[in-house]
mmCIF file of C-alpha atoms in Angstrom:
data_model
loop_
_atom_site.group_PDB
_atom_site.id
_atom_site.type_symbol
_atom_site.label_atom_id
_atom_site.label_comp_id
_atom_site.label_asym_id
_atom_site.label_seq_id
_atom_site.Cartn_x
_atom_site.Cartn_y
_atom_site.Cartn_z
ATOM 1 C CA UNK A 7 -0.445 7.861 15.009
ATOM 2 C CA UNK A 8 2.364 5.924 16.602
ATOM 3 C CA UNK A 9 1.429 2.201 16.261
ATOM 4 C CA UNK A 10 3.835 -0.775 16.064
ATOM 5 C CA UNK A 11 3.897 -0.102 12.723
ATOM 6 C CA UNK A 12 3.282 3.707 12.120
ATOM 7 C CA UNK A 13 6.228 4.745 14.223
ATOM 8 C CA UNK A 14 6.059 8.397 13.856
ATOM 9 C CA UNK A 15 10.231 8.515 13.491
ATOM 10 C CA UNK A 16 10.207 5.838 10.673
ATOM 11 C CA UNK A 17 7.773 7.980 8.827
ATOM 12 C CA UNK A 18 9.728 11.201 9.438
ATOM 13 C CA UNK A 19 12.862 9.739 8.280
ATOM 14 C CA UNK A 20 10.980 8.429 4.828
ATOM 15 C CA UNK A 21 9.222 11.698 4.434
ATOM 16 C CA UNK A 22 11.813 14.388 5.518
ATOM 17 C CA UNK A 23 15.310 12.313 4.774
ATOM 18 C CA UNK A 24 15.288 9.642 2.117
ATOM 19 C CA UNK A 25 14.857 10.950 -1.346
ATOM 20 C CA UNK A 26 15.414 7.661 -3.436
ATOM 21 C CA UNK A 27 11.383 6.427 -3.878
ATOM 22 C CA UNK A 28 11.220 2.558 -5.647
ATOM 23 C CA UNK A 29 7.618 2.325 -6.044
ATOM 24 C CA UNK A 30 7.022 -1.707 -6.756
ATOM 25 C CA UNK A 31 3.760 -1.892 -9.173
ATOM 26 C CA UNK A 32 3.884 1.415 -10.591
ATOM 27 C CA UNK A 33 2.788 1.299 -14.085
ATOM 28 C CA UNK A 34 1.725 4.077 -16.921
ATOM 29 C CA UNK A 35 -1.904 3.448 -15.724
ATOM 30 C CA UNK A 36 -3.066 7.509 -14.824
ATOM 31 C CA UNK A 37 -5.752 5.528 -12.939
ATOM 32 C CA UNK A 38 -4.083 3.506 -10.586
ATOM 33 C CA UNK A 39 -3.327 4.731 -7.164
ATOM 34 C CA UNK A 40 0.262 4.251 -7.340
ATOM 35 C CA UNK A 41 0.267 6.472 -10.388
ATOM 36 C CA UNK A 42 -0.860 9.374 -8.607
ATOM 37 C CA UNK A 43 1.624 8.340 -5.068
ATOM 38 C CA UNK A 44 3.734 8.406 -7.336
ATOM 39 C CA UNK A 45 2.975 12.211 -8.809
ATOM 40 C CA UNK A 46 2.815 13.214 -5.591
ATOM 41 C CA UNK A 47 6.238 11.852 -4.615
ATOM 42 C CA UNK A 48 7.772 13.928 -7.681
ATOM 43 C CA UNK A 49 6.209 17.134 -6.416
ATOM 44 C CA UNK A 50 7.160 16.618 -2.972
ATOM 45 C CA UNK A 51 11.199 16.383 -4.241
ATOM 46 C CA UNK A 52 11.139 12.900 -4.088
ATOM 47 C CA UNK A 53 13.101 10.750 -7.390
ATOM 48 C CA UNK A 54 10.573 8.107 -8.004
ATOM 49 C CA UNK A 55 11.610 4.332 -9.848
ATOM 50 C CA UNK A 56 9.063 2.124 -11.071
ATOM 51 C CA UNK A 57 9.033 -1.334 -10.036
ATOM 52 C CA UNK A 58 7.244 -3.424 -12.494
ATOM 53 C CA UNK A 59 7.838 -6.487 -14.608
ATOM 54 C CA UNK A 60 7.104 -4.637 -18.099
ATOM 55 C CA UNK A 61 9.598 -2.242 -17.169
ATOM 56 C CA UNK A 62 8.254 0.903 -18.098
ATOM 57 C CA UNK A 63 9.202 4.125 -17.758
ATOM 58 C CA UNK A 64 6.883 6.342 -16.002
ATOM 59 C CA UNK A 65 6.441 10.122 -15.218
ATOM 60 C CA UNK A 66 10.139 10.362 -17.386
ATOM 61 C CA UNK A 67 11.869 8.099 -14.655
ATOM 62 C CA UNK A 68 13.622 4.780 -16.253
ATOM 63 C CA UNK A 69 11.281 1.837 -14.750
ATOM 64 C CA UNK A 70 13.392 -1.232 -13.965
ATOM 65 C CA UNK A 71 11.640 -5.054 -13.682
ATOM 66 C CA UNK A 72 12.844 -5.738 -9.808
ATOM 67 C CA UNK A 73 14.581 -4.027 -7.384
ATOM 68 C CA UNK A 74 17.701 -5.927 -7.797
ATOM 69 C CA UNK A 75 17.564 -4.357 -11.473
ATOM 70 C CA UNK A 76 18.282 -1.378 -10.058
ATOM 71 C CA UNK A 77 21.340 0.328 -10.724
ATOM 72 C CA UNK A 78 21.710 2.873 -7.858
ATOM 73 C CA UNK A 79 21.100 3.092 -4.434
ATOM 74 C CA UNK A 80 17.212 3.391 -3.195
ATOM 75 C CA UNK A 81 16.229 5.000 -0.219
ATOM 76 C CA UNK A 82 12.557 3.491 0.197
ATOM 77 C CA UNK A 83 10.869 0.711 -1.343
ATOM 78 C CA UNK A 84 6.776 1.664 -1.220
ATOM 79 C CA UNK A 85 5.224 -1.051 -2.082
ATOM 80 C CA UNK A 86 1.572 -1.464 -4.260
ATOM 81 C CA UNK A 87 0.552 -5.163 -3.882
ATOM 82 C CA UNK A 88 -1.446 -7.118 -1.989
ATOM 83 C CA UNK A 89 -0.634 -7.756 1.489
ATOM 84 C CA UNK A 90 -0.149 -11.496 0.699
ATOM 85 C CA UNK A 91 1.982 -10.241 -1.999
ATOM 86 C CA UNK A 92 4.096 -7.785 -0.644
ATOM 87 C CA UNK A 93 6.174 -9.151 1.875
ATOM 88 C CA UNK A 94 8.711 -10.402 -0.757
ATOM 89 C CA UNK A 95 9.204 -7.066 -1.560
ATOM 90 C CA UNK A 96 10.395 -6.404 1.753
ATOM 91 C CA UNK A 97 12.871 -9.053 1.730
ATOM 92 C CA UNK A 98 13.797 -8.017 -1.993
ATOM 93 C CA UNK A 99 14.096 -4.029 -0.079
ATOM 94 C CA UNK A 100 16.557 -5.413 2.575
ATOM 95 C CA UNK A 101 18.788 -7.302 0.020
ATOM 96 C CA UNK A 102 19.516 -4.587 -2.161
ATOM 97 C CA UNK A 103 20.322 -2.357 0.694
ATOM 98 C CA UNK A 104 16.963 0.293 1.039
ATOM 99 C CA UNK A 105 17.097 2.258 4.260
ATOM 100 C CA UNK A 106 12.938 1.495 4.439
ATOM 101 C CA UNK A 107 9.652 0.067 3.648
ATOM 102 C CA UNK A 108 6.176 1.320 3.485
ATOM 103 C CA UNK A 109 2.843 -0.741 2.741
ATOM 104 C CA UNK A 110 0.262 1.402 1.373
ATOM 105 C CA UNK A 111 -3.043 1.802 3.275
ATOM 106 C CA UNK A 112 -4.477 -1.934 4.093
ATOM 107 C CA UNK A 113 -1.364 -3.884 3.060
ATOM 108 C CA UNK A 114 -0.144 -5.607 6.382
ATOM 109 C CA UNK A 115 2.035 -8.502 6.878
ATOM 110 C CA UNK A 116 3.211 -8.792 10.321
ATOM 111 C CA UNK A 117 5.437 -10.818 9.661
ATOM 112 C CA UNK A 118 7.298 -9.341 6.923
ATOM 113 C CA UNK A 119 7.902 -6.237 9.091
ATOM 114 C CA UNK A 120 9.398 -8.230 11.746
ATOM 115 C CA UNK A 121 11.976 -9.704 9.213
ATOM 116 C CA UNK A 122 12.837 -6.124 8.247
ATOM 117 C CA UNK A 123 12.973 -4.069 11.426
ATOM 118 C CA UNK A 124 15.211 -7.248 13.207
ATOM 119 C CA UNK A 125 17.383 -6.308 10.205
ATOM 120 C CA UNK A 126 17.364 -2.299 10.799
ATOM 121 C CA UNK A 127 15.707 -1.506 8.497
ATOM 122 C CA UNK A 128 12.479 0.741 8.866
ATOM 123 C CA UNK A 129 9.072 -0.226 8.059
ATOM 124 C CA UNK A 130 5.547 1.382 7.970
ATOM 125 C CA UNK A 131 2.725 -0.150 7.351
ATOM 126 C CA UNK A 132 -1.140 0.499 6.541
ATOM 127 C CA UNK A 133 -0.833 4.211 5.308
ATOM 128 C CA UNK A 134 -0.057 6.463 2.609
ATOM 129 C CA UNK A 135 2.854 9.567 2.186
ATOM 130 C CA UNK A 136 -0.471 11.379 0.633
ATOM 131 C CA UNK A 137 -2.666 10.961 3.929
ATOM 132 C CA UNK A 138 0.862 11.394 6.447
ATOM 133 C CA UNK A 139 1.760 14.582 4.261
ATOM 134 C CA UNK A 140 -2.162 15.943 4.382
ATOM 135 C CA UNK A 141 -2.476 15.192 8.547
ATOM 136 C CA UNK A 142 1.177 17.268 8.745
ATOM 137 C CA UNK A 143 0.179 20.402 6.765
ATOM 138 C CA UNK A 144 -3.279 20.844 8.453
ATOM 139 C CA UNK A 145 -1.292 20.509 11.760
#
């Protein structure tokens, strides 16, 4: 799995460590796939916060309208847009002080992950905590 940007320690860290889930385009939508990354997230311990400009709150978590909204300290930002969308978010992720990134399965933007790993910050890109989670308990 380790590619330049699947590095198997980066997706340890956001899977085993960081508990603080910002999940930029999550909406009330039961339909959309960050809806149901975002269930997941909840079941696996995680405290989800929906990133969206309407603000909503979602699966009973206070949704905010950016990141810099935010009132407390998030762990990951995991990020639902398109990949010539999303690298903002990254920069918005390093700002407000997240520990990491992840672009969900397809969204890549090379160079957005070279602006946040020079900063220390870790990035994945081009997968999902649902398929990382599945491949580690059928291991």
């Amino acid at each position: 799995m380790d590619t330049k940007w699947q590095d198997s320690k980066a997706v340890s860290s956001m899977l085993d460590d960081w508990d603080t889930w910002a999940v930029v385009g999550l909406s009330g939508n039961p339909d959309r796939t960050a809806f149901r990354i975002a269930e997941l997230l909840q079941r696996r311990g995680k405290r989800i916060v929906p990133i969206h400009p309407d603000a909503p709150t979602v699966l009973g978590e206070q949704g905010y309208a950016t990141l810099a909204d935010v009132p407390f300290a998030i762990d990951v930002v995991d990020v639902f847009r398109k990949s010539e969308a999303a690298g903002e978010f990254a920069d918005q992720a390093v700002e407000v002080g997240a520990k990491g990134v992840w672009f969900q399965l397809g969204v890549i933007d090379e160079a957005a992950f070279q602006r946040t790993t020079v900063k220390g910050v870790a990035m994945v890109m081009d997968t999902c905590p649902a398929i990382e989670w599945s491949a580690r308990d059928s291991a």
